[in-house]
Amino acid sequence: MEYEEYEMRLKRIIIYPKDIQRITGKSERFGRLMIQRIKEHLKKDDHHLVTVQEFSLYTGIDQELVEEFID
């Protein structure tokens, strides 16, 4: 398997406040609040993580576009 092929398969599935900051141009604190809102909306516990897919569905931003910002 070539390196490029291997690299393309590895995509992060979890979104973090810093990612949301890059996507929205808002503060990292805003990113933390947004993750908290998503968890509340999805009835997740505090220790659960938010996926890129969940973030995309919640915000209405295409998942592929979100993935471009977190690479």
Coordinates of N, CA and C in Angstrom, one line a residue:
M1 N 0.8 -1.2 0.0 CA 0.0 0.0 0.0 C 0.9 1.2 0.0
E2 N 0.6 2.2 -0.9 CA 1.4 3.4 -1.0 C 1.0 4.3 0.2
Y3 N 2.0 5.2 0.5 CA 1.8 6.2 1.6 C 0.6 7.1 1.4
E4 N 0.4 7.6 0.2 CA -0.7 8.5 -0.1 C -2.0 7.8 0.0
E5 N -2.1 6.5 -0.4 CA -3.3 5.8 -0.3 C -3.7 5.6 1.2
Y6 N -2.6 5.3 2.0 CA -2.8 5.1 3.4 C -3.3 6.3 4.1
E7 N -2.6 7.5 3.7 CA -2.9 8.8 4.3 C -4.4 9.2 4.0
M8 N -4.9 8.9 2.8 CA -6.2 9.3 2.5 C -7.3 8.5 3.3
R9 N -7.0 7.3 3.7 CA -7.9 6.6 4.5 C -8.1 7.1 5.9
L10 N -7.0 7.7 6.5 CA -7.0 8.2 7.8 C -7.7 9.6 7.9
K11 N -8.9 9.6 8.4 CA -9.7 10.8 8.6 C -10.1 10.9 10.0
R12 N -9.9 12.0 10.6 CA -10.4 12.2 12.0 C -11.9 12.2 12.0
I13 N -12.5 11.6 13.0 CA -14.0 11.5 13.0 C -14.5 12.4 14.2
I14 N -13.6 12.9 15.1 CA -14.0 13.7 16.2 C -13.7 15.1 15.9
I15 N -14.7 16.0 16.3 CA -14.5 17.5 16.1 C -14.2 18.1 17.5
Y16 N -13.3 19.1 17.5 CA -12.8 19.7 18.7 C -13.1 21.2 18.6
P17 N -13.1 21.9 19.7 CA -13.4 23.4 19.7 C -12.5 24.2 18.8
K18 N -11.2 23.8 18.7 CA -10.3 24.5 17.8 C -10.7 24.3 16.3
D19 N -11.3 23.2 16.0 CA -11.8 23.0 14.6 C -12.9 23.9 14.4
I20 N -13.8 24.0 15.3 CA -15.0 24.9 15.1 C -14.6 26.3 15.0
Q21 N -13.5 26.7 15.8 CA -13.0 28.0 15.7 C -12.5 28.3 14.3
R22 N -11.8 27.4 13.7 CA -11.3 27.5 12.3 C -12.4 27.6 11.3
I23 N -13.5 26.8 11.5 CA -14.6 26.8 10.5 C -15.4 28.0 10.6
T24 N -15.7 28.5 11.8 CA -16.6 29.6 12.0 C -15.9 31.0 12.1
G25 N -14.7 31.0 12.5 CA -14.0 32.3 12.7 C -14.3 32.9 14.0
K26 N -15.0 32.1 14.9 CA -15.3 32.6 16.2 C -14.3 32.1 17.2
S27 N -14.5 32.4 18.5 CA -13.5 32.0 19.5 C -13.6 30.5 19.8
E28 N -12.5 30.0 20.5 CA -12.5 28.6 20.9 C -13.6 28.4 21.9
R29 N -13.8 29.4 22.7 CA -14.9 29.3 23.7 C -16.3 29.0 23.0
F30 N -16.5 29.7 21.9 CA -17.7 29.5 21.2 C -17.8 28.0 20.7
G31 N -16.6 27.5 20.3 CA -16.5 26.1 19.9 C -16.9 25.1 21.0
R32 N -16.4 25.4 22.2 CA -16.8 24.6 23.4 C -18.3 24.7 23.7
L33 N -18.8 25.9 23.6 CA -20.3 26.0 23.8 C -21.1 25.3 22.7
M34 N -20.6 25.3 21.5 CA -21.3 24.7 20.4 C -21.3 23.1 20.6
I35 N -20.2 22.6 21.0 CA -20.1 21.2 21.3 C -21.0 20.8 22.4
Q36 N -21.1 21.7 23.5 CA -22.0 21.4 24.6 C -23.5 21.4 24.1
R37 N -23.8 22.3 23.2 CA -25.2 22.4 22.7 C -25.5 21.2 21.9
I38 N -24.6 20.7 21.1 CA -24.8 19.5 20.2 C -25.0 18.3 21.2
K39 N -24.2 18.2 22.2 CA -24.3 17.1 23.2 C -25.7 17.1 23.8
E40 N -26.2 18.3 24.2 CA -27.5 18.4 24.8 C -28.6 18.0 23.8
H41 N -28.4 18.5 22.6 CA -29.4 18.2 21.5 C -29.5 16.7 21.2
L42 N -28.3 16.0 21.3 CA -28.3 14.6 21.0 C -28.4 13.8 22.2
K43 N -28.6 14.4 23.4 CA -28.7 13.7 24.7 C -27.5 12.8 25.0
K44 N -26.3 13.4 24.7 CA -25.1 12.7 25.0 C -24.6 13.1 26.4
D45 N -23.9 12.2 27.0 CA -23.3 12.4 28.3 C -22.1 13.3 28.1
D46 N -21.6 14.0 29.2 CA -20.5 14.9 29.1 C -19.2 14.2 28.6
H47 N -19.0 12.9 28.9 CA -17.8 12.2 28.5 C -17.9 11.7 27.1
H48 N -19.0 11.8 26.4 CA -19.1 11.4 25.0 C -18.5 12.5 24.1
L49 N -18.0 12.0 23.0 CA -17.4 12.9 22.0 C -18.4 13.2 20.9
V50 N -18.2 14.3 20.2 CA -19.0 14.7 19.1 C -18.3 14.4 17.8
T51 N -18.9 13.8 16.9 CA -18.3 13.4 15.6 C -18.5 14.5 14.6
V52 N -17.7 14.5 13.5 CA -17.8 15.4 12.4 C -19.1 15.3 11.8
Q53 N -19.6 14.1 11.7 CA -20.9 13.9 11.1 C -22.0 14.5 11.9
E54 N -22.0 14.4 13.2 CA -23.0 15.0 14.1 C -22.9 16.5 14.0
F55 N -21.7 17.0 14.0 CA -21.5 18.5 13.8 C -22.1 19.0 12.5
S56 N -21.8 18.3 11.5 CA -22.3 18.6 10.1 C -23.8 18.6 10.1
L57 N -24.4 17.6 10.6 CA -25.9 17.5 10.7 C -26.5 18.6 11.5
Y58 N -25.9 18.9 12.6 CA -26.4 20.0 13.5 C -26.3 21.4 12.9
T59 N -25.2 21.6 12.2 CA -25.0 23.0 11.7 C -25.5 23.1 10.2
G60 N -25.7 22.0 9.6 CA -26.1 22.1 8.2 C -25.0 22.3 7.2
I61 N -23.8 22.2 7.7 CA -22.6 22.4 6.8 C -22.2 21.0 6.3
D62 N -22.0 21.0 5.0 CA -21.6 19.7 4.3 C -20.4 19.1 5.0
Q63 N -20.5 17.8 5.3 CA -19.4 17.1 6.0 C -18.1 17.1 5.2
E64 N -18.1 17.1 3.9 CA -16.9 17.1 3.2 C -16.2 18.5 3.4
L65 N -17.0 19.6 3.4 CA -16.4 20.9 3.6 C -15.8 21.0 5.0
V66 N -16.5 20.4 6.0 CA -15.9 20.4 7.4 C -14.6 19.7 7.4
E67 N -14.6 18.5 6.8 CA -13.4 17.7 6.8 C -12.2 18.4 6.1
E68 N -12.4 19.3 5.2 CA -11.3 20.1 4.6 C -10.7 21.0 5.6
F69 N -11.5 21.5 6.6 CA -10.9 22.4 7.6 C -10.2 21.7 8.7
I70 N -10.5 20.5 8.9 CA -9.9 19.8 10.0 C -8.7 18.9 9.6
D71 N -8.4 18.8 8.4 CA -7.3 18.0 7.9 C -5.9 18.6 8.3

